[in-house]
Tab-separated table of C-alpha atoms in Angstrom:
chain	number	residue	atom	x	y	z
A	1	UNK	CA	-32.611	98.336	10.630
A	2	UNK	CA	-31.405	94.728	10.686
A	3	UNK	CA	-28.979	93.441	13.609
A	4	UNK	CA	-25.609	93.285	12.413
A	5	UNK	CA	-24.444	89.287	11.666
A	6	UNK	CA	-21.515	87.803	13.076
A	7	UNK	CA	-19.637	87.499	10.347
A	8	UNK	CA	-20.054	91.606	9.665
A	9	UNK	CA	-19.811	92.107	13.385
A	10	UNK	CA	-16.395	90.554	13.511
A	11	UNK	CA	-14.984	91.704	9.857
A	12	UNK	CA	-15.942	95.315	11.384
A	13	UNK	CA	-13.391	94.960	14.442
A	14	UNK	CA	-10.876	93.692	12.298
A	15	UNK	CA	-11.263	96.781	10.539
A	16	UNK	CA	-9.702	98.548	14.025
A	17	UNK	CA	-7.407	96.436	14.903
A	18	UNK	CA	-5.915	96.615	11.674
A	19	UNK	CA	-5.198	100.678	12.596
A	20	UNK	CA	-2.323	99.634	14.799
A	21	UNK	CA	-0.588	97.734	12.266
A	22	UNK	CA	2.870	99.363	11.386
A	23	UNK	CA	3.706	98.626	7.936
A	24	UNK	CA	1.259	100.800	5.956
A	25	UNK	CA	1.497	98.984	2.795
A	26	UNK	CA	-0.999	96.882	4.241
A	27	UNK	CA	-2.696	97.376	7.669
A	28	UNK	CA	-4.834	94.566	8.174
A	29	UNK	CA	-6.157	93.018	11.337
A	30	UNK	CA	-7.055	89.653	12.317
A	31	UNK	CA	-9.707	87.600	15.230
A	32	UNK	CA	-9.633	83.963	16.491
A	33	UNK	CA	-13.152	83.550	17.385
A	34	UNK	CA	-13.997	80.343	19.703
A	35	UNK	CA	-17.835	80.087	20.369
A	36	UNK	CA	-18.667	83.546	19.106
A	37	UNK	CA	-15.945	85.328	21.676
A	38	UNK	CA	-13.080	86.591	20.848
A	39	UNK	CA	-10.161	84.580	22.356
A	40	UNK	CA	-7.110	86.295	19.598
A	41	UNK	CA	-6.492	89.369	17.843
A	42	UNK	CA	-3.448	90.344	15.544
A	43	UNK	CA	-2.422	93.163	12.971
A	44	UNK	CA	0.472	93.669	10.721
A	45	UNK	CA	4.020	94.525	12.981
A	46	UNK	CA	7.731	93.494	13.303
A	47	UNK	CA	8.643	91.184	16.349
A	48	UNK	CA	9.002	92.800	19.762
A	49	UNK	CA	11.603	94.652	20.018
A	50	UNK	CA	12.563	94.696	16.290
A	51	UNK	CA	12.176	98.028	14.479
A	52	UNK	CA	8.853	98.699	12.768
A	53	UNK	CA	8.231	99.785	9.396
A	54	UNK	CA	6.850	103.301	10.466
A	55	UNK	CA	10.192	103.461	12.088
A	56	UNK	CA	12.783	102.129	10.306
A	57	UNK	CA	11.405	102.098	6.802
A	58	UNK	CA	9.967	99.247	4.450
A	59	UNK	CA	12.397	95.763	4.135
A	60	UNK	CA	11.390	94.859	0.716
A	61	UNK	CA	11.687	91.406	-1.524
A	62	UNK	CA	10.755	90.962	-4.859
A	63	UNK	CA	8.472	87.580	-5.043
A	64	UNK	CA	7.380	85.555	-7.570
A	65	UNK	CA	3.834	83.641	-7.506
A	66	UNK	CA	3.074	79.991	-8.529
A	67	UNK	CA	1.609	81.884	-12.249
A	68	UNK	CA	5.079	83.408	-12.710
A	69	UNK	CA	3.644	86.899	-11.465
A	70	UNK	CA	6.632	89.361	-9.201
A	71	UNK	CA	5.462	91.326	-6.495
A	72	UNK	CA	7.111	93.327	-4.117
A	73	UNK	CA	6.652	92.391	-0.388
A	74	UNK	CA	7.653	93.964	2.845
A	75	UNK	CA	8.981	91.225	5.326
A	76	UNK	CA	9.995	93.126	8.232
A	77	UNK	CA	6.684	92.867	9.955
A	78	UNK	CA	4.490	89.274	10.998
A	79	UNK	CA	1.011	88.898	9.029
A	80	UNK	CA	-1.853	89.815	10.929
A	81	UNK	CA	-3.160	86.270	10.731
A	82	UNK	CA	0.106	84.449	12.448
A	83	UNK	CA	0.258	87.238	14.931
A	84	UNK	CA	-3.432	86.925	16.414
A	85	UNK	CA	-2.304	82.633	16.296
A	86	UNK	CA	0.833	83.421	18.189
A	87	UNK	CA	-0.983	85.417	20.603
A	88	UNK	CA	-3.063	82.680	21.580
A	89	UNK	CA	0.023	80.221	21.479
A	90	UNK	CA	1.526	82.823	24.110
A	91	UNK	CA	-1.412	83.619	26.274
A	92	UNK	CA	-1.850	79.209	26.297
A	93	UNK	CA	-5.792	79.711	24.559
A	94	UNK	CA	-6.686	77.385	22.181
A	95	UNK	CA	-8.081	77.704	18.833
A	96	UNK	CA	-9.053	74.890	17.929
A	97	UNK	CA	-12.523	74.552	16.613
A	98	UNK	CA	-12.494	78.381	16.381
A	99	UNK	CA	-12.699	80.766	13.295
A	100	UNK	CA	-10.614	83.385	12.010
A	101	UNK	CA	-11.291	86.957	10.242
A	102	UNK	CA	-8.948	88.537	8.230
A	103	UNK	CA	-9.201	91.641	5.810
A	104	UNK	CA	-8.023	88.765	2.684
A	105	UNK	CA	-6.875	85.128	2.430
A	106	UNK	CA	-4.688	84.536	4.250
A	107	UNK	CA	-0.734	83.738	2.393
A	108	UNK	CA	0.000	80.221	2.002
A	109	UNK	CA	2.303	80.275	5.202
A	110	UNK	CA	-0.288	81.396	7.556
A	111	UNK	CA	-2.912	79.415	6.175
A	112	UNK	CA	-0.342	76.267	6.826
A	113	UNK	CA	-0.832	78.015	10.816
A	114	UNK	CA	-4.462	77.895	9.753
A	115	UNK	CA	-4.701	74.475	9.553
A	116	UNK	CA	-2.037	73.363	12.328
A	117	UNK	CA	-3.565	75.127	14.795
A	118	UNK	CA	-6.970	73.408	13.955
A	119	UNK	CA	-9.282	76.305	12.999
A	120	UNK	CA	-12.343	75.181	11.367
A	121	UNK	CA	-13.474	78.437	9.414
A	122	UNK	CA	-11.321	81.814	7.575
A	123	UNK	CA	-13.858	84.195	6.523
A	124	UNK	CA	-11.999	87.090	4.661
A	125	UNK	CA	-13.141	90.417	3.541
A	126	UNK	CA	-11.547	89.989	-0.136
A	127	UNK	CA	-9.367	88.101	-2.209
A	128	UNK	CA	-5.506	88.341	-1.765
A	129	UNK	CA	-4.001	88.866	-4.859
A	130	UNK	CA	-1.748	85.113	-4.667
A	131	UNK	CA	-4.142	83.418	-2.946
A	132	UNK	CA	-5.208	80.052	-5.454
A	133	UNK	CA	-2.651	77.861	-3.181
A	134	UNK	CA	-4.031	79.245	0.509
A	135	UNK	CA	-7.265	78.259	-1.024
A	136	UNK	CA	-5.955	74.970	-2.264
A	137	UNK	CA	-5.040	74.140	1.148
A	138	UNK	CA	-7.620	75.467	3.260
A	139	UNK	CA	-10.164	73.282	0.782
A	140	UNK	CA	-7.875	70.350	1.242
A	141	UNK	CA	-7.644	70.550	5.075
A	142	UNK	CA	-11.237	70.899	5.385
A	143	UNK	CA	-11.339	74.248	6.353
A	144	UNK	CA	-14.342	76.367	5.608
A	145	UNK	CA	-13.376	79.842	3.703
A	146	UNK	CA	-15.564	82.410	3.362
A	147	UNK	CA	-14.934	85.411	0.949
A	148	UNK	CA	-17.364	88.736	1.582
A	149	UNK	CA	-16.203	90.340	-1.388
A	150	UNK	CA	-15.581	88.812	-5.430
A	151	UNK	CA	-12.561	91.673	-5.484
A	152	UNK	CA	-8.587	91.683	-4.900
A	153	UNK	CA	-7.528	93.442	-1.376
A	154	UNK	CA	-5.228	96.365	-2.998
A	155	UNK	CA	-2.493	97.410	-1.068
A	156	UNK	CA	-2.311	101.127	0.289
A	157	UNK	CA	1.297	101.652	-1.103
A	158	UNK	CA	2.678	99.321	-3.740
């Protein structure tokens, strides 16, 4: 059998750190890799000390994409993405130069983190299904995105 790459190695631990998200529309985990070590991780949750999902139940907003499209979106909890950035903005570890893995492309506000924070690569399991602007960006900014999969990250509960 083949060794694992590094790019499967550290999609596959996103994978579990995803599991301790608490809004299970969408459990998804996130890395900050800095010379092949992680440095960051984040998943899906409210603020401290702010009730979860799991808890306190789903705080839904109807959206509406750049094509005209609505979607429903929880916004109690923090993307998986900002949280693993914020971690590393509290623990005073910089990212820069590093590379993070996500489940999907990242949403247009933590890809603006993305690029602020001055990570070099995303690679993402899948699409996201309002991603064309977080793509825009990321290819505008220099950034280096990677998608694993040609298909749309569905949601467990819509």
């Amino acid at each position: 059998m083949a060794r694992q790459s590094w790019d499967d190695y550290f999609l596959g631990i996103t994978e579990a750190i995803g599991k301790r998200g608490t809004c299970d529309r969408g459990r998804s985990g996130a890395i900050i890799v800095v010379n092949k070590r992680i440095v960051a991780t984040g998943y899906v949750g409210s603020p401290p000390g702010m009730p979860h999902c799991d808890e306190a139940g789903h705080l839904l907003r109807e959206l509406v994409d750049e094509d005209g499209n609505r979607s429903t979106h929880c916004i109690r909890t923090i993307h998986a993405e900002a949280n693993a950035v914020l971690q590393a903005a509290e623990c005073g570890t910089s990212v820069k130069g590093g590379v993070l893995y996500c489940r999907m492309v990242p949403c247009y506000s933590c890809a603006v983190m993305i690029v602020r924070v001055g990570l070099v690569r995303v690679v993402a399991m899948r699409h996201y299904h309002a991603d064309s602007l977080s793509i825009e960006l990321l290819k505008s900014a220099g950034v280096q995105l990677d998608i694993q999969e040609n298909a749309v990250e569905k949601y467990e509960r819509q």
